[in-house]
Short mmCIF file of C-alpha atoms and ligand atoms in Angstrom, two decimals:
data_model
loop_
_atom_site.label_atom_id
_atom_site.label_comp_id
_atom_site.label_asym_id
_atom_site.label_seq_id
_atom_site.Cartn_x
_atom_site.Cartn_y
_atom_site.Cartn_z
CA UNK A 8 92.11 86.75 102.50
CA UNK A 9 94.19 85.25 105.24
CA UNK A 10 97.87 86.05 105.38
CA UNK A 11 99.83 82.98 106.19
CA UNK A 12 103.14 83.23 108.24
CA UNK A 13 106.06 80.99 107.92
CA UNK A 14 108.81 82.09 110.46
CA UNK A 15 112.44 81.70 109.71
CA UNK A 16 114.39 78.92 111.54
CA UNK A 17 117.47 80.84 111.05
CA UNK A 18 117.31 84.52 112.35
CA UNK A 19 120.06 86.87 111.20
CA UNK A 20 122.20 88.99 113.34
CA UNK A 21 120.89 92.39 113.80
CA UNK A 22 123.27 95.31 112.32
CA UNK A 23 124.96 97.64 114.87
CA UNK A 24 122.54 100.30 115.68
CA UNK A 25 124.90 103.08 115.92
CA UNK A 26 126.11 102.66 112.23
CA UNK A 27 122.89 102.18 110.22
CA UNK A 28 123.15 103.55 106.75
CA UNK A 29 120.29 103.45 104.09
CA UNK A 30 119.12 100.24 102.68
CA UNK A 31 121.87 97.77 102.97
CA UNK A 32 120.45 95.37 105.60
CA UNK A 33 117.20 93.43 105.38
CA UNK A 34 115.06 91.81 108.10
CA UNK A 35 114.31 88.02 108.54
CA UNK A 36 110.87 87.98 106.54
CA UNK A 37 109.22 89.30 103.64
CA UNK A 38 105.66 89.58 102.21
CA UNK A 39 104.72 88.12 98.90
CA UNK A 40 101.35 87.81 97.04
CA UNK A 41 100.86 86.43 93.50
CA UNK A 42 98.48 87.58 90.77
CA UNK A 43 97.05 85.83 87.74
CA UNK A 44 94.41 87.29 85.35
CA UNK A 45 91.85 84.68 86.09
CA UNK A 46 92.32 84.69 89.97
CA UNK A 47 93.15 87.98 90.72
CA UNK A 48 95.60 88.59 93.77
CA UNK A 49 95.97 85.42 95.75
CA UNK A 50 98.19 83.55 98.29
CA UNK A 51 99.26 86.43 100.63
CA UNK A 52 102.03 85.06 102.69
CA UNK A 53 104.94 86.07 105.10
CA UNK A 54 108.03 83.88 104.46
CA UNK A 55 111.61 84.04 105.45
CA UNK A 56 113.56 86.78 103.66
CA UNK A 57 115.64 85.19 100.59
CA UNK A 58 116.22 84.96 97.01
CA UNK A 59 113.47 84.67 94.45
CA UNK A 60 113.33 82.12 91.65
CA UNK A 61 112.62 83.87 88.32
CA UNK A 62 113.12 82.74 84.79
CA UNK A 63 115.63 84.85 82.66
CA UNK A 64 112.60 85.58 80.41
CA UNK A 65 110.63 87.17 83.27
CA UNK A 66 109.17 90.29 81.84
CA UNK A 67 110.36 92.87 84.66
CA UNK A 68 114.01 91.98 83.65
CA UNK A 69 113.35 93.18 80.11
CA UNK A 70 110.84 96.02 80.09
CA UNK A 71 110.77 97.21 83.66
CA UNK A 72 107.15 96.77 84.33
CA UNK A 73 107.45 97.62 87.96
CA UNK A 74 106.27 99.94 90.62
CA UNK A 75 107.40 100.64 94.29
CA UNK A 76 106.78 102.69 97.35
CA UNK A 77 108.73 103.74 100.37
CA UNK A 78 107.53 104.35 103.91
CA UNK A 79 108.77 103.96 107.55
CA UNK A 80 107.87 102.45 110.84
CA UNK A 81 109.08 103.87 114.20
CA UNK A 82 109.09 102.75 117.68
CA UNK A 83 107.95 105.31 120.27
CA UNK A 84 109.71 105.77 123.76
CA UNK A 85 106.79 103.83 125.31
CA UNK A 86 107.61 100.90 122.77
CA UNK A 87 104.57 101.46 120.54
CA UNK A 88 105.03 100.91 116.82
CA UNK A 89 103.89 103.64 114.38
CA UNK A 90 103.46 103.76 110.64
CA UNK A 91 103.41 107.12 108.89
CA UNK A 92 100.71 107.85 106.12
CA UNK A 93 100.55 104.27 105.08
CA UNK A 94 97.19 104.61 103.53
CA UNK A 95 98.44 107.40 101.24
CA UNK A 96 101.47 105.33 100.24
CA UNK A 97 99.25 102.53 99.29
CA UNK A 98 96.90 104.72 97.24
CA UNK A 99 99.90 106.20 95.39
CA UNK A 100 101.11 102.67 94.61
CA UNK A 101 97.85 102.05 92.71
CA UNK A 102 98.27 105.41 90.91
CA UNK A 103 101.70 104.14 89.70
CA UNK A 104 100.11 100.77 88.93
CA UNK A 105 97.56 102.36 86.78
CA UNK A 106 100.04 104.14 84.70
CA UNK A 107 102.22 100.88 84.22
CA UNK A 108 99.18 98.63 83.43
CA UNK A 109 99.68 96.77 86.69
CA UNK A 110 96.54 95.54 88.32
CA UNK A 111 95.37 97.58 91.43
CA UNK A 112 95.93 96.16 94.87
CA UNK A 113 93.26 96.33 97.61
CA UNK A 114 94.55 99.13 99.81
CA UNK A 115 93.26 97.45 102.96
CA UNK A 116 94.84 94.23 102.26
CA UNK A 117 98.16 95.89 101.33
CA UNK A 118 98.07 97.77 104.79
CA UNK A 119 97.27 94.62 106.58
CA UNK A 120 100.25 92.97 104.82
CA UNK A 121 102.49 95.56 105.86
CA UNK A 122 101.24 95.84 109.39
CA UNK A 123 101.59 92.10 109.72
CA UNK A 124 105.07 91.89 108.39
CA UNK A 125 106.28 94.86 110.50
CA UNK A 126 104.86 93.04 113.66
CA UNK A 127 106.67 89.82 112.71
CA UNK A 128 109.90 91.86 112.43
CA UNK A 129 109.24 94.34 115.11
CA UNK A 130 112.56 93.61 116.88
CA UNK A 131 114.36 94.98 113.89
CA UNK A 132 112.76 98.68 114.39
CA UNK A 133 115.72 100.71 115.42
CA UNK A 134 115.13 103.28 118.30
CA UNK A 135 117.88 105.76 117.98
CA UNK A 136 117.07 109.34 116.72
CA UNK A 137 117.18 109.53 113.06
CA UNK A 138 116.72 105.82 112.48
CA UNK A 139 113.59 103.96 111.47
CA UNK A 140 112.50 100.66 109.69
CA UNK A 141 112.29 101.52 105.96
CA UNK A 142 109.31 99.63 104.25
CA UNK A 143 109.69 98.86 100.49
CA UNK A 144 106.57 97.55 98.90
CA UNK A 145 106.95 96.72 95.07
CA UNK A 146 105.18 94.96 92.27
CA UNK A 147 106.90 93.25 89.30
CA UNK A 148 105.51 91.73 86.09
CA UNK A 149 106.45 88.15 86.05
CA UNK A 150 105.44 86.56 82.70
CA UNK A 151 108.17 84.68 80.96
CA UNK A 152 107.47 86.26 77.69
CA UNK A 153 109.50 88.93 75.81
CA UNK A 154 106.88 90.41 73.58
CA UNK A 155 106.26 93.95 74.70
CA UNK A 156 102.78 93.89 76.48
CA UNK A 157 101.39 94.00 79.89
CA UNK A 158 102.32 91.00 82.01
CA UNK A 159 99.38 88.74 82.87
CA UNK A 160 101.10 87.51 86.10
CA UNK A 161 102.64 89.66 88.99
CA UNK A 162 104.14 89.63 92.37
CA UNK A 163 103.51 92.13 95.11
CA UNK A 164 106.27 91.89 97.76
CA UNK A 165 107.28 93.90 100.75
CA UNK A 166 110.72 93.89 102.26
CA UNK A 167 111.97 95.90 105.43
CA UNK A 168 115.37 97.52 106.07
CA UNK A 169 116.50 99.24 109.49
CA UNK A 170 117.95 102.47 108.19
CA UNK A 171 119.90 105.58 109.27
CA UNK A 172 120.10 108.89 107.09
CA UNK A 173 119.68 108.47 103.39
CA UNK A 174 122.39 111.03 102.62
CA UNK A 175 125.86 110.35 104.43
CA UNK A 176 125.52 114.00 105.43
CA UNK A 177 122.53 113.17 107.67
CA UNK A 178 120.60 116.49 108.24
CA UNK A 179 123.66 118.53 107.36
CA UNK A 180 123.34 120.51 104.15
CA UNK A 181 123.98 118.82 100.89
CA UNK A 182 125.31 120.11 97.47
CA UNK A 183 122.88 119.79 94.72
CA UNK A 184 123.84 120.33 90.99
CA UNK A 185 121.25 121.75 88.52
CA UNK A 186 121.00 119.20 85.60
CA UNK A 187 121.47 120.92 82.41
CA UNK A 188 122.26 118.06 80.15
CA UNK A 189 119.84 115.14 80.90
CA UNK A 190 116.09 115.19 81.57
CA UNK A 191 114.04 112.93 83.87
CA UNK A 192 110.48 113.31 82.69
CA UNK A 193 108.23 114.97 80.14
CA UNK A 194 104.52 115.70 80.33
CA UNK A 195 102.64 112.42 79.37
CA UNK A 196 105.66 110.33 80.52
CA UNK A 197 105.91 108.37 83.75
CA UNK A 198 107.51 111.11 85.89
CA UNK A 199 104.69 111.07 88.52
CA UNK A 200 104.91 107.23 88.87
CA UNK A 201 107.12 105.62 91.32
CA UNK A 202 108.60 103.15 88.88
CA UNK A 203 112.21 101.82 88.73
CA UNK A 204 112.71 103.03 85.18
CA UNK A 205 112.58 106.79 86.32
CA UNK A 206 115.47 106.02 88.66
CA UNK A 207 117.54 103.96 86.23
CA UNK A 208 117.28 107.00 83.85
CA UNK A 209 118.57 109.38 86.44
CA UNK A 210 121.69 107.35 87.31
CA UNK A 211 123.99 108.94 84.82
CA UNK A 212 123.17 112.42 85.85
CA UNK A 213 123.69 111.47 89.46
CA UNK A 214 127.06 109.97 88.72
CA UNK A 215 128.36 112.98 86.81
CA UNK A 216 127.02 115.30 89.55
CA UNK A 217 128.93 113.26 92.13
CA UNK A 218 132.12 113.41 89.95
CA UNK A 219 131.74 117.20 90.32
CA UNK A 220 131.50 116.78 94.18
CA UNK A 221 127.68 117.06 94.31
CA UNK A 222 125.29 114.61 96.17
CA UNK A 223 122.45 114.82 93.81
CA UNK A 224 120.77 116.60 90.86
CA UNK A 225 117.88 119.18 90.73
CA UNK A 226 115.92 118.39 87.71
CA UNK A 227 114.59 120.97 85.30
CA UNK A 228 111.50 120.47 83.18
CA UNK A 229 112.08 118.01 80.15
CA UNK A 230 110.68 120.32 77.60
CA UNK A 231 112.25 123.77 78.07
CA UNK A 232 114.90 122.80 80.47
CA UNK A 233 114.14 125.99 82.61
CA UNK A 234 111.66 125.21 85.21
CA UNK A 235 112.75 123.66 88.47
CA UNK A 236 111.20 120.39 89.06
CA UNK A 237 112.53 117.99 91.74
CA UNK A 238 115.72 116.66 93.35
CA UNK A 239 116.97 113.11 92.27
CA UNK A 240 114.95 111.19 94.99
CA UNK A 241 113.04 113.91 96.62
CA UNK A 242 110.83 117.07 96.00
CA UNK A 243 112.46 120.55 96.59
CA UNK A 244 111.37 123.47 98.47
CA UNK A 245 112.77 127.05 98.43
CA UNK A 246 112.12 129.78 100.98
CA UNK A 247 112.30 133.28 99.29
CA UNK A 248 111.53 136.30 101.29
CA UNK A 249 109.68 134.18 103.84
CA UNK A 250 107.46 132.51 101.14
CA UNK A 251 107.91 128.78 100.32
CA UNK A 252 108.03 127.74 96.72
CA UNK A 253 107.81 124.26 95.34
CA UNK A 254 106.93 123.00 91.78
CA UNK A 255 103.31 122.11 91.18
CA UNK A 256 102.09 118.61 90.53
CA UNK A 257 101.70 118.56 86.71
CA UNK A 258 102.36 114.97 85.92
CA UNK A 259 106.31 115.03 85.61
CA UNK A 260 107.07 115.06 89.29
CA UNK A 261 106.30 112.61 92.21
CA UNK A 262 103.47 113.63 94.37
CA UNK A 263 105.60 113.23 97.51
CA UNK A 264 103.90 112.32 100.72
CA UNK A 265 106.69 114.12 102.73
CA UNK A 266 106.11 117.15 100.18
CA UNK A 267 102.32 117.05 101.12
CA UNK A 268 103.19 116.74 104.82
CA UNK A 269 105.73 119.55 104.56
CA UNK A 270 103.15 121.90 102.78
CA UNK A 271 100.58 121.22 105.52
CA UNK A 272 103.10 122.04 108.29
CA UNK A 273 104.44 125.18 106.55
CA UNK A 274 100.87 126.55 106.44
CA UNK A 275 100.33 125.62 110.08
CA UNK A 276 103.44 127.77 110.78
CA UNK A 277 101.82 130.73 108.99
CA UNK A 278 104.20 130.43 105.96
CA UNK A 279 102.62 131.07 102.61
CA UNK A 280 103.19 128.17 100.07
CA UNK A 281 103.23 128.62 96.39
CA UNK A 282 102.96 125.68 94.18
CA UNK A 283 103.93 127.19 91.08
CA UNK A 284 106.52 127.01 88.18
CA UNK A 285 109.71 129.19 88.50
CA UNK A 286 112.78 129.06 86.46
CA UNK A 287 116.30 128.29 87.47
CA UNK A 288 117.24 131.75 86.19
CA UNK A 289 114.71 133.07 88.64
CA UNK A 290 116.14 130.93 91.41
CA UNK A 291 119.77 132.10 91.02
CA UNK A 292 118.51 135.77 90.71
CA UNK A 293 116.74 135.42 94.03
CA UNK A 294 119.93 134.20 95.42
CA UNK A 295 121.93 137.09 93.92
CA UNK A 296 119.37 139.51 95.37
CA UNK A 297 119.77 137.82 98.81
CA UNK A 298 116.16 136.76 98.94
CA UNK A 299 116.79 132.92 98.86
CA UNK A 300 116.72 132.21 102.48
CA UNK A 301 116.64 128.34 102.68
CA UNK A 302 116.40 125.50 100.41
CA UNK A 303 115.56 121.78 101.21
CA UNK A 304 114.56 118.41 99.65
CA UNK A 305 111.73 116.38 101.18
CA UNK A 306 111.17 112.58 100.91
CA UNK A 307 110.45 109.57 102.95
CA UNK A 308 114.00 108.31 102.73
CA UNK A 309 115.62 111.76 102.99
CA UNK A 310 112.93 113.22 105.39
CA UNK A 311 114.22 116.91 105.20
CA UNK A 312 117.59 117.39 103.64
CA UNK A 313 118.82 121.10 103.73
CA UNK A 314 120.43 122.16 100.45
CA UNK A 315 123.59 124.21 101.17
CA UNK A 316 124.85 124.68 97.71
CA UNK A 317 123.43 124.71 94.38
CA UNK A 318 125.69 124.45 91.29
CA UNK A 319 124.46 125.33 87.75
CA UNK A 320 126.90 125.42 84.83
CA UNK A 321 129.56 127.84 86.09
CA UNK A 322 127.40 129.30 88.71
CA UNK A 323 127.46 128.54 92.50
CA UNK A 324 125.00 129.49 95.10
CA UNK A 325 125.72 129.05 98.87
CA UNK A 326 122.49 129.00 100.77
CA UNK A 327 122.14 130.25 104.37
CA UNK A 328 125.98 129.96 104.77
CA UNK A 329 125.83 126.22 104.35
CA UNK A 330 123.95 126.00 107.50
CA UNK A 331 120.53 124.32 108.18
CA UNK A 332 117.84 126.98 108.31
CA UNK A 333 115.16 127.66 110.95
CA UNK A 334 112.35 126.60 108.83
CA UNK A 335 114.00 123.49 107.44
CA UNK A 336 114.85 122.54 111.06
CA UNK A 337 111.41 123.17 112.33
CA UNK A 338 109.68 121.11 109.59
CA UNK A 339 112.32 118.33 110.19
CA UNK A 340 111.50 118.44 114.01
CA UNK A 341 107.71 118.49 113.51
CA UNK A 342 107.73 115.46 110.94
CA UNK A 343 110.08 113.41 112.88
CA UNK A 344 108.38 114.32 116.23
CA UNK A 345 104.90 113.13 114.82
CA UNK A 346 106.55 109.99 113.30
CA UNK A 347 108.22 108.90 116.67
CA UNK A 348 105.39 109.81 118.84
CA UNK A 349 106.84 112.96 120.82
CA UNK A 350 104.38 115.44 118.96
CA UNK A 351 100.60 115.17 118.68
CA UNK A 352 99.27 113.44 115.55
CA UNK A 353 96.70 116.36 114.66
CA UNK A 354 96.27 115.17 111.06
CA UNK A 355 95.72 111.53 111.75
CA UNK A 356 98.90 110.53 109.83
CA UNK A 357 99.84 107.75 112.22
CA UNK A 358 98.70 104.23 112.20
CA UNK A 359 99.53 102.28 115.46
CA UNK A 360 100.09 98.69 115.40
CA UNK A 361 98.25 96.99 118.39
C1 COI B 410 111.83 107.36 99.41
O1 COI B 410 112.13 108.46 99.65
O2 COI B 410 111.29 106.59 100.02
C2 COI B 410 112.16 106.93 98.07
O3 COI B 410 111.42 106.20 97.52
C3 COI B 410 113.34 107.43 97.30
C4 COI B 410 114.23 106.33 97.05
C5 COI B 410 114.42 106.10 95.72
C6 COI B 410 115.31 105.96 98.02
#
C-alpha cells in the first residue's frame, strides 16, 4: 500500500530546545490509516497535524477500545536518524490489539508509516542530550454505536512529540509510593496490554501519591496485594546484594521493551537477573538489612529513572543515599549511547533511516 503525503502549508514554530518537557508539543504532521471490516486497513496517509472529526457516539469515547505504543527517534552526531526497537514495539501493539479485539496491523506497514512520518518531520528531532522525538502510535475503535461490542471500524494513527525527560527530576532519583489501597491489574485482565484504560485506572493512585509528596506509585499484585509488580508508567528493578530482581511477565505487567533491553545489558555486565516474584515485605527487609543497593524504573518515556525513596504505609526506605547508583547510571549510559549512536548496536536494536 502506498502512503500518500500531504504537507502542511502552515509549519509551526519549533519549541525552545533547552526547555523540552514530556509530551506537550506535537510536530507538523501525523499518520492516519482507516479500517473497515470488509476492506481491512486502507488509505495510509500523512497529513498536517490537527483535530479529528469524530461523532459523540464514537465507541472509543464510551468503552475505551484503544491501544497505543511509545518509542523514540534520535539524531546521531553525524546527523543520522535512528529508531530504537521499532519492530518490537509494533509486535507488542498487535499483542495489545489481540486482547482488545482490535484487528492486527501489518508490522512492516506500521514500521514504514513511522519511518515515513519521522522523515517528513525530521527537523523536529531534538539533538541535545536527554532529548528525543517521542513517537506515539495508537488505534481507536470508531463505530458510532453505543452497544457494547467490538467496533467494526478503526483508525490507526501516529503522532510525534519532541521531548525532554519524562520526570521533572530528569535522571535524578524519584520518590515512589507503594500503593496499598488501589490495584492496577489482576490475572486474566488487561494488565499486559498497552491500553488507555490501564492508565485511566491508575490516575487516582498517582494523584494521592503526589499529594503525599511522591512522583509515582509502585503497584502490588491485584490479588494478594503483596507481590511487587511495576511502577506507574514503567517496570521496576531492584539490585539486592549485587543481584537484579524484577517481577516476571505473568500477564498483569507490561512486557516493557526497556525492561527487556535492561535485562540484556545487565547480563552483559555479568549481573545475575532474577525475574521472580518477591513481596513488598521482603523488599523492605532487604532495605533494613542493608542489602537493597539500588532501585530504578525502566520505560521508553522514562528510560532509566533511579528510585531514591520508597514509601509504604508508615515506612520509608531511602535507597543509595538518594543518589543514582553505579548500575543504574551504567544501564542509562549504555541504552542512551546505543540510541544516539555513540555506542555499538550489538543486538541490532537500531533501525536507521536512509
Ligand atoms: C512509555 O514509556 O513510552 C509509555 O508509554 C509510558 C507512558 C504512558 C508515558
